[in-house]
């Protein structure tokens, strides 16, 4: 029954149960329908003044049967756009009942692209690896819904199809995406790819289309390197000509990702936290290596929170993810769905490394590369950054003497600066203890020496910077940082003592708050408590089973990694012994 139009919606369910045929019949003046329509109008009148004015006007005079259907539909749309109410429709998925009214309601009530504010993007120019919230706001600009502008599109989902290859779902924010168009992936450092074919999806049925207009979504085929969250631009977009290399900056923020620097206009993207669990994966036989690598490559395209890396010392392939369940789902999909013959190692926590104290070293790099002597020298100083001072990344500062950039260096100041910064940045991805990324460490490069144009090449400065940092980090008595998870536990009051004892004892956690739940609880004698605590992530492995046992299955919890904290010296030594295999 559609009380807006006062019609009965009849679905003709055939033998195939497709629900494709639907017809509308006049409901008449049924007392049940009139009563439902009156309650709908009253609910709208309480939150929409225009509906109340029309309902009390002389034409309607408080009669729900005289209220125009167009006015009711317009009122539902107004309260939906203003987030004052949400339309609710009925249906049955088993027989596909209610699909057509749902699609009509999406068009009639939900906002069109023109009803929403223009999306914000980072303005073109020298884009740092990481921006603070304040900087991001100051550097943002709007992307207007203009079909005559150069293309700006956002890849919000990637699915790898066995026959078609990567299917990139995009939304076009500006301009028009045409078939066979060359696209520039600004997020991946300006990689160019061609859109070989465009599809419009109807559930799992594709239809080839010549273009995707601004404000629309569609599927692009032929993009091999595009991942979820990437920004796609027209090759002649104005922001590409204005972008400058971030490596020319004196001050850079180095994070935990080795992705190339972004160029051009950048849409909001997807905030992906760093992986905190990892496990080793190995093919069962040499014939299974290629299918395993292809499966890993496809899954990282689909899931930006999944990372694949190679351990240089052991040669193992490491699979990193957001948690136990995440990696278990990936493992089951590879073994059961993709039929990959591979073995997975024990799940481990991904740590971080940090300089323990300030240390400095003077390093001279002198090598023969391809029968050509190269030489570079510099001083590298590392020091820990106190917790809470910044976002947790490492800070790199390079000081070059003034002769660099004059006749003495042949005008290579910017190239040398970029080489040293890249060398330090690469070294930060592997610490000296267990090879985990280095974070919360300030790196200062000074006393850079120049030995002539033939000896002091950019490659020499890059290698010298990386090795000098590695040596300085060793001298700084580096420490391990473990991921800290903020856990929110909903638990009946009768079991709160057991949960607290487990958190404070076995889990080594720190309770932040213990409050009553806002949710209604019918059993007042056993009210639900909300417990918030910060707990080392390594102690939360298998916590769901433990919590179920402690509370007889009556408690639930959510967990979010909020940062990294220092480990106790004894615990660090234990982790080192276990990881290095001499315990």
Coordinates of C-alpha atoms in Angstrom, one line a residue:
X1 CA 0.0 0.0 0.0
X2 CA 1.4 3.4 -1.1
X3 CA -0.2 6.0 1.2
X4 CA 1.4 8.8 -0.7
X5 CA -0.4 8.1 -3.9
X6 CA -3.3 6.1 -2.3
X7 CA -2.5 3.1 -4.6
X8 CA -2.1 -0.6 -4.0
X9 CA 1.2 -1.9 -5.3
X10 CA 0.8 -5.5 -6.7
X11 CA 3.7 -7.7 -7.6
X12 CA 3.1 -10.5 -10.1
X13 CA 5.3 -13.3 -8.8
X14 CA 5.7 -15.9 -11.6
X15 CA 7.5 -19.2 -11.6
X16 CA 10.9 -17.5 -11.7
X17 CA 10.1 -15.4 -8.6
X18 CA 11.8 -12.5 -10.3
X19 CA 9.3 -9.9 -9.2
X20 CA 10.0 -7.9 -12.4
X21 CA 6.3 -7.2 -13.1
X22 CA 4.5 -4.7 -10.8
X23 CA 1.3 -2.8 -11.3
X24 CA -0.5 -0.1 -9.3
X25 CA -4.2 -0.1 -8.5
X26 CA -6.4 2.6 -7.1
X27 CA -6.9 1.9 -3.3
X28 CA -10.0 4.0 -3.1
X29 CA -11.1 5.5 0.3
X30 CA -10.3 2.6 2.5
X31 CA -10.5 3.5 6.2
X32 CA -7.2 1.7 6.8
X33 CA -5.4 3.6 4.0
X34 CA -6.9 7.0 5.1
X35 CA -5.8 6.4 8.7
X36 CA -2.2 5.6 7.6
X37 CA -2.1 8.6 5.3
X38 CA -3.3 10.9 8.1
X39 CA -0.5 9.6 10.5
X40 CA 2.1 10.2 7.8
X41 CA 0.9 13.8 7.3
X42 CA 0.9 14.4 11.0
X43 CA 4.4 13.1 11.4
X44 CA 5.6 15.3 8.5
X45 CA 3.7 18.4 9.9
X46 CA 5.6 18.1 13.2
X47 CA 9.0 18.6 11.5
X48 CA 8.0 20.5 8.3
X49 CA 6.1 23.8 8.5
X50 CA 5.2 23.9 4.8
X51 CA 3.3 20.6 5.2
X52 CA 1.4 21.9 8.1
X53 CA 0.4 25.1 6.2
X54 CA -0.8 23.1 3.2
X55 CA -2.7 20.6 5.4
X56 CA -4.5 23.5 7.2
X57 CA -5.2 25.5 4.1
X58 CA -8.7 26.1 2.7
X59 CA -8.2 23.7 -0.2
X60 CA -7.3 20.7 2.0
X61 CA -9.0 21.8 5.3
X62 CA -7.4 19.0 7.3
X63 CA -8.7 16.2 5.1
X64 CA -5.9 13.7 4.4
X65 CA -7.6 12.5 1.2
X66 CA -7.4 16.0 -0.3
X67 CA -3.7 16.4 0.4
X68 CA -1.9 16.4 -3.0
X69 CA 0.5 13.5 -3.4
X70 CA 3.1 15.9 -4.9
X71 CA 3.1 17.9 -1.7
X72 CA 3.7 14.8 0.5
X73 CA 6.5 13.6 -1.8
X74 CA 8.1 17.1 -1.7
X75 CA 7.8 17.1 2.1
X76 CA 9.4 13.7 2.4
X77 CA 12.3 14.9 0.2
X78 CA 12.8 18.1 2.3
X79 CA 13.0 16.3 5.6
X80 CA 15.3 13.6 4.1
X81 CA 17.7 16.2 2.7
X82 CA 17.8 18.0 6.0
X83 CA 18.4 14.7 7.9
X84 CA 15.2 15.3 10.0
X85 CA 13.7 11.9 9.0
X86 CA 14.4 8.8 6.9
X87 CA 11.8 7.1 4.7
X88 CA 11.2 3.4 5.4
X89 CA 10.0 1.0 2.8
X90 CA 9.0 -2.6 3.0
X91 CA 10.1 -5.5 0.8
X92 CA 10.9 -9.2 0.7
X93 CA 14.3 -10.1 -0.9
X94 CA 13.4 -13.8 -1.3
X95 CA 10.8 -12.9 -4.0
X96 CA 12.2 -9.6 -5.0
X97 CA 9.2 -7.7 -3.7
X98 CA 9.6 -4.0 -3.2
X99 CA 12.6 -3.3 -5.5
X100 CA 10.8 -0.9 -7.9
X101 CA 9.4 1.3 -5.1
X102 CA 12.8 1.4 -3.5
X103 CA 14.4 2.6 -6.7
X104 CA 11.7 5.2 -7.2
X105 CA 12.2 6.4 -3.6
X106 CA 16.0 6.8 -4.2
X107 CA 15.2 9.1 -7.1
X108 CA 12.4 11.0 -5.4
X109 CA 13.8 11.5 -1.9
X110 CA 17.6 11.1 -1.8
X111 CA 19.8 14.0 -2.8
X112 CA 21.1 14.4 -6.3
X113 CA 24.7 15.5 -6.8
X114 CA 23.5 19.1 -7.3
X115 CA 21.8 19.0 -3.9
X116 CA 25.0 18.3 -2.1
X117 CA 27.9 20.7 -1.4
X118 CA 30.8 20.4 -3.8
X119 CA 33.5 18.0 -2.6
X120 CA 36.7 19.4 -1.2
X121 CA 40.1 18.5 -2.7
X122 CA 43.7 19.5 -1.8
X123 CA 44.7 22.4 -3.9
X124 CA 47.5 21.8 -6.5
X125 CA 51.0 22.6 -5.7
X126 CA 53.7 21.1 -3.5
X127 CA 51.7 18.4 -1.7
X128 CA 53.4 17.1 1.5
X129 CA 53.3 13.4 2.4
X130 CA 51.1 14.3 5.4
X131 CA 49.0 17.3 6.2
X132 CA 47.6 18.3 9.6
X133 CA 43.9 19.0 9.8
X134 CA 44.4 22.7 9.9
X135 CA 46.8 22.7 6.9
X136 CA 44.4 20.4 4.9
X137 CA 41.5 22.9 5.5
X138 CA 43.6 25.9 4.4
X139 CA 44.9 24.1 1.3
X140 CA 41.5 22.7 0.2
X141 CA 39.4 23.9 -2.7
X142 CA 36.0 22.9 -4.1
X143 CA 35.5 20.7 -7.2
X144 CA 32.4 21.9 -9.0
X145 CA 29.9 19.8 -10.9
X146 CA 30.8 21.1 -14.3
X147 CA 30.6 18.9 -17.4
X148 CA 32.7 21.4 -19.4
X149 CA 35.7 21.2 -17.0
X150 CA 38.6 18.9 -17.1
X151 CA 37.9 15.4 -15.7
X152 CA 38.2 14.8 -11.9
X153 CA 37.1 11.3 -10.9
X154 CA 37.4 9.2 -7.7
X155 CA 37.9 5.4 -7.7
X156 CA 35.9 4.2 -4.7
X157 CA 36.0 0.5 -5.3
X158 CA 38.0 -2.1 -7.2
X159 CA 36.9 -5.6 -8.1
X160 CA 39.2 -8.0 -10.0
X161 CA 37.2 -10.1 -12.4
X162 CA 38.6 -13.3 -13.8
X163 CA 37.6 -12.5 -17.4
X164 CA 37.6 -8.6 -17.5
X165 CA 40.5 -7.9 -15.1
X166 CA 40.3 -5.0 -12.7
X167 CA 36.9 -3.3 -12.7
X168 CA 37.4 0.2 -11.2
X169 CA 34.2 1.8 -9.9
X170 CA 34.5 5.5 -10.2
X171 CA 32.4 8.6 -9.5
X172 CA 32.9 11.5 -11.9
X173 CA 32.9 14.8 -9.9
X174 CA 33.8 17.1 -12.8
X175 CA 34.1 16.8 -16.6
X176 CA 33.2 13.7 -18.6
X177 CA 35.0 10.4 -18.7
X178 CA 35.0 9.1 -22.3
X179 CA 35.9 5.6 -23.5
X180 CA 39.5 5.2 -24.7
X181 CA 40.5 8.3 -22.7
X182 CA 44.0 8.5 -21.1
X183 CA 43.8 9.1 -17.4
X184 CA 46.4 10.4 -15.0
X185 CA 46.4 8.8 -11.6
X186 CA 47.5 11.7 -9.4
X187 CA 47.6 9.6 -6.2
X188 CA 50.1 7.2 -7.8
X189 CA 52.6 9.9 -8.8
X190 CA 51.1 10.7 -12.2
X191 CA 50.8 7.1 -13.7
X192 CA 49.0 7.2 -17.0
X193 CA 46.5 4.5 -18.0
X194 CA 43.9 4.2 -20.7
X195 CA 40.2 3.5 -20.1
X196 CA 39.7 0.7 -22.6
X197 CA 36.0 0.3 -21.9
X198 CA 33.3 1.9 -19.8
X199 CA 30.4 -0.1 -18.2
X200 CA 27.1 0.7 -16.5
X201 CA 26.3 -2.0 -14.0
X202 CA 22.8 -3.3 -13.3
X203 CA 23.5 -5.6 -10.3
X204 CA 25.9 -8.1 -11.9
X205 CA 24.8 -7.3 -15.5
X206 CA 27.1 -4.9 -17.3
X207 CA 26.2 -2.6 -20.2
X208 CA 28.8 -0.9 -22.2
X209 CA 28.4 2.9 -22.5
X210 CA 30.4 5.5 -24.4
X211 CA 31.0 8.0 -21.5
X212 CA 30.3 8.7 -17.8
X213 CA 28.9 12.1 -17.1
X214 CA 29.7 14.3 -14.1
X215 CA 27.7 13.3 -11.0
X216 CA 27.4 9.7 -12.3
X217 CA 29.1 6.4 -11.3
X218 CA 30.3 3.7 -13.6
X219 CA 33.0 1.0 -14.1
X220 CA 36.3 1.6 -16.0
X221 CA 38.2 -1.3 -17.5
X222 CA 41.9 -1.3 -18.4
X223 CA 43.3 0.4 -15.3
X224 CA 45.9 -2.0 -14.0
X225 CA 47.5 0.2 -11.3
X226 CA 44.5 2.1 -9.9
X227 CA 43.6 1.3 -6.3
X228 CA 40.6 2.2 -4.1
X229 CA 40.8 5.8 -3.0
X230 CA 42.8 7.1 -6.0
X231 CA 42.1 10.4 -7.8
X232 CA 41.9 10.2 -11.6
X233 CA 42.5 13.4 -13.7
X234 CA 42.4 14.6 -17.3
X235 CA 46.0 14.7 -18.8
X236 CA 45.5 18.5 -19.3
X237 CA 44.0 19.3 -15.9
X238 CA 45.4 22.6 -14.8
X239 CA 46.6 21.2 -11.4
X240 CA 49.1 18.9 -13.1
X241 CA 51.0 21.7 -14.6
X242 CA 51.1 23.6 -11.3
X243 CA 52.3 20.6 -9.2
X244 CA 55.9 20.7 -8.0
X245 CA 57.9 17.8 -6.6
X246 CA 57.6 17.4 -2.9
X247 CA 61.2 16.2 -2.7
X248 CA 62.4 19.8 -3.3
X249 CA 61.1 20.9 0.1
X250 CA 63.6 21.3 2.9
X251 CA 61.2 19.9 5.5
X252 CA 59.4 16.6 4.9
X253 CA 57.2 14.4 7.0
X254 CA 58.0 10.7 6.4
X255 CA 55.2 8.2 7.1
X256 CA 55.0 4.5 7.0
X257 CA 54.1 4.2 3.3
X258 CA 56.4 3.8 0.3
X259 CA 53.8 5.0 -2.1
X260 CA 55.0 7.6 -4.7
X261 CA 54.3 11.3 -4.0
X262 CA 50.9 12.5 -5.1
X263 CA 50.6 15.2 -7.8
X264 CA 47.8 17.4 -9.0
X265 CA 44.4 17.8 -7.4
X266 CA 43.7 15.3 -4.7
X267 CA 40.1 14.3 -3.6
X268 CA 39.4 13.3 0.0
X269 CA 40.6 9.8 -0.5
X270 CA 40.1 7.0 2.1
X271 CA 41.8 7.1 5.4
X272 CA 43.5 3.8 5.9
X273 CA 45.2 3.1 9.2
X274 CA 48.6 1.4 9.2
X275 CA 48.4 -2.5 9.4
X276 CA 48.9 -3.9 12.8
X277 CA 48.9 -7.7 12.2
X278 CA 51.0 -9.7 9.8
X279 CA 51.8 -13.2 8.8
X280 CA 54.1 -15.0 6.4
X281 CA 52.6 -16.6 3.3
X282 CA 54.5 -19.1 1.1
X283 CA 53.6 -21.1 -2.0
X284 CA 53.5 -24.9 -1.6
X285 CA 55.5 -25.5 -4.7
X286 CA 57.4 -23.6 -7.4
X287 CA 54.4 -23.9 -9.7
X288 CA 52.2 -22.1 -7.2
X289 CA 54.4 -19.0 -6.9
X290 CA 52.9 -17.2 -9.9
X291 CA 49.2 -17.8 -9.0
X292 CA 50.0 -16.7 -5.4
X293 CA 51.7 -13.5 -6.5
X294 CA 48.8 -12.7 -8.9
X295 CA 46.2 -13.3 -6.2
X296 CA 48.1 -11.1 -3.8
X297 CA 48.4 -8.3 -6.4
X298 CA 44.7 -8.5 -7.1
X299 CA 43.7 -8.5 -3.5
X300 CA 45.8 -5.4 -2.7
X301 CA 44.1 -3.6 -5.6
X302 CA 40.7 -4.4 -4.1
X303 CA 41.6 -3.7 -0.4
X304 CA 43.8 -0.7 0.3
X305 CA 44.2 -1.8 4.0
X306 CA 46.0 -5.0 2.8
X307 CA 49.8 -4.8 2.4
X308 CA 52.3 -7.2 0.9
X309 CA 56.0 -6.8 1.6
X310 CA 59.2 -8.9 1.3
X311 CA 61.6 -9.5 4.2
X312 CA 65.1 -9.0 2.8
X313 CA 66.8 -11.2 5.4
X314 CA 64.5 -14.2 5.3
X315 CA 63.0 -13.8 1.8
X316 CA 59.5 -14.4 3.2
X317 CA 56.5 -12.7 1.8
X318 CA 54.6 -10.9 4.5
X319 CA 50.9 -10.2 4.4
X320 CA 49.8 -7.3 6.7
X321 CA 46.3 -6.3 7.6
X322 CA 44.0 -4.6 10.1
X323 CA 43.4 -7.5 12.5
X324 CA 43.0 -11.2 13.1
X325 CA 39.6 -11.4 11.3
X326 CA 40.9 -9.4 8.4
X327 CA 43.8 -11.7 7.7
X328 CA 41.6 -14.8 8.3
X329 CA 39.1 -13.7 5.7
X330 CA 41.9 -13.1 3.2
X331 CA 43.4 -16.5 4.0
X332 CA 40.1 -18.3 3.6
X333 CA 39.3 -16.5 0.4
X334 CA 42.7 -17.4 -1.1
X335 CA 42.5 -21.0 -0.1
X336 CA 38.8 -21.7 -0.6
X337 CA 37.6 -19.3 -3.3
X338 CA 40.7 -18.7 -5.4
X339 CA 42.1 -22.3 -4.8
X340 CA 45.6 -21.0 -4.1
X341 CA 48.1 -23.7 -2.8
X342 CA 49.8 -21.7 -0.1
X343 CA 50.8 -22.0 3.6
X344 CA 50.2 -19.2 6.1
X345 CA 52.5 -18.6 9.1
X346 CA 51.5 -17.6 12.6
X347 CA 49.8 -14.3 13.0
X348 CA 52.1 -11.7 14.6
X349 CA 51.7 -8.0 15.7
X350 CA 53.4 -5.3 13.6
X351 CA 55.7 -3.2 15.8
X352 CA 57.4 0.1 15.2
X353 CA 61.0 1.2 16.1
X354 CA 62.1 4.5 17.5
X355 CA 65.4 6.1 18.6
X356 CA 65.9 5.6 22.3
X357 CA 68.2 8.6 22.9
X358 CA 70.0 11.3 20.8
X359 CA 72.9 9.9 18.8
X360 CA 75.1 11.3 16.1
X361 CA 77.6 9.9 13.6
X362 CA 79.8 11.2 10.8
X363 CA 79.8 8.9 7.8
X364 CA 81.9 8.9 4.7
X365 CA 80.7 6.9 1.7
X366 CA 83.4 6.0 -0.8
X367 CA 82.7 3.3 -3.3
X368 CA 83.5 2.2 -6.9
X369 CA 80.3 1.9 -8.8
X370 CA 80.6 0.7 -12.4
X371 CA 84.4 1.4 -12.4
X372 CA 83.7 5.0 -11.3
X373 CA 84.7 6.3 -7.9
X374 CA 82.0 8.2 -5.9
X375 CA 82.3 9.9 -2.5
X376 CA 80.0 11.7 -0.1
X377 CA 80.1 12.6 3.6
X378 CA 77.7 14.0 6.1
X379 CA 76.7 14.0 9.8
X380 CA 73.4 12.4 10.8
X381 CA 71.8 13.0 14.2
X382 CA 68.8 11.1 15.4
X383 CA 66.7 11.8 18.5
X384 CA 63.3 10.5 19.8
X385 CA 60.2 12.7 19.5
X386 CA 58.1 12.8 22.6
X387 CA 54.7 11.1 22.5
X388 CA 51.9 13.6 21.7
X389 CA 54.2 16.2 20.0
X390 CA 53.1 15.3 16.5
X391 CA 51.0 12.7 14.6
X392 CA 53.6 10.0 15.2
X393 CA 55.6 10.3 12.0
X394 CA 59.3 10.9 11.7
X395 CA 60.7 14.4 11.0
X396 CA 63.6 14.9 8.6
X397 CA 65.5 18.1 8.3
X398 CA 68.4 18.6 5.9
X399 CA 70.9 21.5 6.2
X400 CA 73.1 22.3 3.2
X401 CA 75.9 24.9 3.3
X402 CA 75.5 27.9 1.1
X403 CA 78.1 26.9 -1.5
X404 CA 75.6 24.3 -2.6
X405 CA 73.7 25.8 -5.4
X406 CA 76.5 28.1 -6.5
X407 CA 79.4 27.5 -8.9
X408 CA 81.1 25.0 -6.4
X409 CA 78.3 22.4 -6.8
X410 CA 77.3 23.1 -10.4
X411 CA 73.8 24.2 -9.4
X412 CA 72.9 20.8 -8.0
X413 CA 71.6 22.0 -4.6
X414 CA 68.0 20.8 -5.2
X415 CA 69.1 17.5 -6.6
X416 CA 71.4 16.8 -3.6
X417 CA 68.7 17.8 -1.2
X418 CA 66.2 15.5 -2.8
X419 CA 68.7 12.6 -2.9
X420 CA 69.6 12.9 0.8
X421 CA 65.9 13.2 1.8
X422 CA 65.0 10.1 -0.3
X423 CA 67.9 8.2 1.2
X424 CA 66.7 8.9 4.8
X425 CA 63.1 8.3 3.8
X426 CA 64.0 4.8 2.4
X427 CA 66.0 4.0 5.5
X428 CA 63.1 4.8 7.8
X429 CA 61.1 1.9 6.4
X430 CA 63.4 -0.6 8.1
X431 CA 64.8 -0.3 11.6
X432 CA 67.8 -1.9 13.2
X433 CA 66.1 -4.2 15.7
X434 CA 63.6 -6.3 13.8
X435 CA 63.3 -4.4 10.6
X436 CA 60.0 -2.7 11.4
X437 CA 59.4 0.9 10.2
X438 CA 60.9 3.7 12.2
X439 CA 58.6 6.3 13.7
X440 CA 58.6 9.2 16.1
X441 CA 62.2 9.9 15.3
X442 CA 63.7 13.3 14.4
X443 CA 66.5 13.1 11.9
X444 CA 68.9 16.0 11.3
X445 CA 71.5 16.0 8.5
X446 CA 74.3 18.5 8.7
X447 CA 78.0 19.0 7.7
X448 CA 77.3 17.7 4.1
X449 CA 80.6 17.7 2.2
X450 CA 81.2 18.1 -1.5
X451 CA 84.1 16.4 -3.2
X452 CA 83.6 17.7 -6.8
X453 CA 81.2 17.0 -9.6
X454 CA 82.7 13.7 -10.6
X455 CA 82.8 12.1 -7.1
X456 CA 79.8 13.6 -5.3
X457 CA 76.9 12.3 -7.3
X458 CA 73.3 12.2 -6.2
X459 CA 73.5 8.4 -6.0
X460 CA 76.4 8.8 -3.6
X461 CA 74.5 11.2 -1.4
X462 CA 71.5 9.0 -1.3
X463 CA 73.4 5.9 -0.3
X464 CA 75.5 7.9 2.2
X465 CA 72.4 9.3 3.9
X466 CA 70.7 5.8 4.2
X467 CA 73.8 4.2 5.7
X468 CA 74.6 7.1 8.0
X469 CA 71.1 7.0 9.4
X470 CA 71.3 3.3 10.0
X471 CA 74.5 3.7 11.9
X472 CA 73.2 6.6 14.0
X473 CA 70.0 4.6 14.8
X474 CA 72.1 1.7 16.1
X475 CA 74.0 4.1 18.4
X476 CA 70.8 5.6 19.8
X477 CA 69.8 2.4 21.7
X478 CA 66.6 2.0 19.7
X479 CA 63.4 0.8 21.3
X480 CA 60.3 -1.1 20.1
X481 CA 56.9 0.5 20.1
X482 CA 53.8 -1.7 20.2
X483 CA 50.4 -0.8 18.8
X484 CA 47.9 0.4 21.4
X485 CA 44.2 -0.4 20.9
X486 CA 41.3 1.6 22.3
X487 CA 38.7 -1.0 23.3
X488 CA 35.1 -0.3 24.1
X489 CA 33.4 -3.1 26.0
X490 CA 29.6 -3.4 26.6
X491 CA 29.2 -5.7 29.6
X492 CA 26.5 -6.6 32.1
X493 CA 27.2 -5.2 35.6
X494 CA 27.3 -8.7 37.0
X495 CA 30.4 -9.6 35.0
X496 CA 32.2 -6.2 35.1
X497 CA 34.6 -7.4 37.9
X498 CA 35.9 -10.3 35.8
X499 CA 36.4 -8.2 32.8
X500 CA 38.2 -5.5 34.8
X501 CA 40.5 -8.1 36.4
X502 CA 41.3 -9.6 33.0
X503 CA 42.1 -6.2 31.5
X504 CA 44.3 -4.9 34.3
X505 CA 46.1 -8.2 34.8
X506 CA 46.4 -10.5 31.8
X507 CA 45.9 -7.8 29.1
X508 CA 48.1 -5.1 30.8
X509 CA 45.5 -2.5 29.9
X510 CA 44.7 1.0 31.3
X511 CA 41.0 1.7 32.0
X512 CA 39.9 5.1 30.8
X513 CA 36.3 5.2 31.8
X514 CA 33.5 3.1 33.2
X515 CA 29.9 4.4 32.6
X516 CA 26.4 3.3 32.3
X517 CA 25.2 2.4 28.8
X518 CA 22.8 4.9 27.1
X519 CA 20.9 2.0 25.6
X520 CA 17.7 1.0 27.3
X521 CA 18.0 -2.1 29.4
X522 CA 14.8 -4.0 30.4
X523 CA 16.6 -5.8 33.2
X524 CA 17.3 -3.0 35.8
X525 CA 19.0 -5.4 38.1
X526 CA 21.8 -6.2 35.6
X527 CA 22.4 -2.9 33.8
X528 CA 24.9 -2.7 31.0
X529 CA 28.2 -0.9 31.6
X530 CA 30.4 0.7 29.0
X531 CA 34.1 0.1 29.7
X532 CA 36.7 2.0 27.7
X533 CA 40.4 1.0 28.0
X534 CA 43.7 1.3 26.2
X535 CA 45.3 -2.1 25.8
X536 CA 48.4 -3.4 24.0
X537 CA 47.2 -5.0 20.8
X538 CA 49.5 -8.0 21.3
X539 CA 47.5 -9.0 24.3
X540 CA 44.2 -8.7 22.5
X541 CA 44.8 -11.7 20.2
X542 CA 42.0 -14.1 20.7
X543 CA 40.2 -11.7 23.1
X544 CA 36.8 -12.3 21.6
X545 CA 36.9 -16.0 22.8
X546 CA 38.1 -14.9 26.3
X547 CA 35.5 -12.3 26.7
X548 CA 32.8 -14.8 25.7
X549 CA 34.0 -17.1 28.4
X550 CA 34.2 -14.4 31.1
X551 CA 30.7 -13.1 30.5
X552 CA 28.9 -16.2 29.3
X553 CA 28.5 -14.6 25.9
X554 CA 26.7 -11.5 27.1
X555 CA 29.4 -8.9 26.4
X556 CA 30.5 -7.3 23.1
X557 CA 33.5 -5.2 22.3
X558 CA 34.9 -3.0 19.5
X559 CA 38.6 -2.2 19.0
X560 CA 40.5 0.6 17.2
X561 CA 44.2 1.1 17.0
X562 CA 45.0 4.7 18.3
X563 CA 48.8 4.7 18.2
X564 CA 52.0 3.1 19.4
X565 CA 53.4 3.0 22.9
X566 CA 56.8 2.1 24.3
X567 CA 57.4 -1.4 25.7
X568 CA 59.0 -2.3 29.0
X569 CA 62.6 -3.3 28.7
X570 CA 61.9 -6.9 29.8
X571 CA 59.0 -7.3 27.4
X572 CA 61.1 -5.9 24.6
X573 CA 63.9 -8.4 25.2
X574 CA 61.3 -11.2 25.2
X575 CA 59.9 -10.1 21.8
X576 CA 63.4 -9.9 20.4
X577 CA 64.2 -13.4 21.6
X578 CA 61.0 -14.8 20.2
X579 CA 61.4 -13.0 16.8
X580 CA 65.0 -13.7 16.3
X581 CA 64.5 -17.4 17.3
X582 CA 67.2 -17.8 20.0
X583 CA 64.8 -18.5 22.9

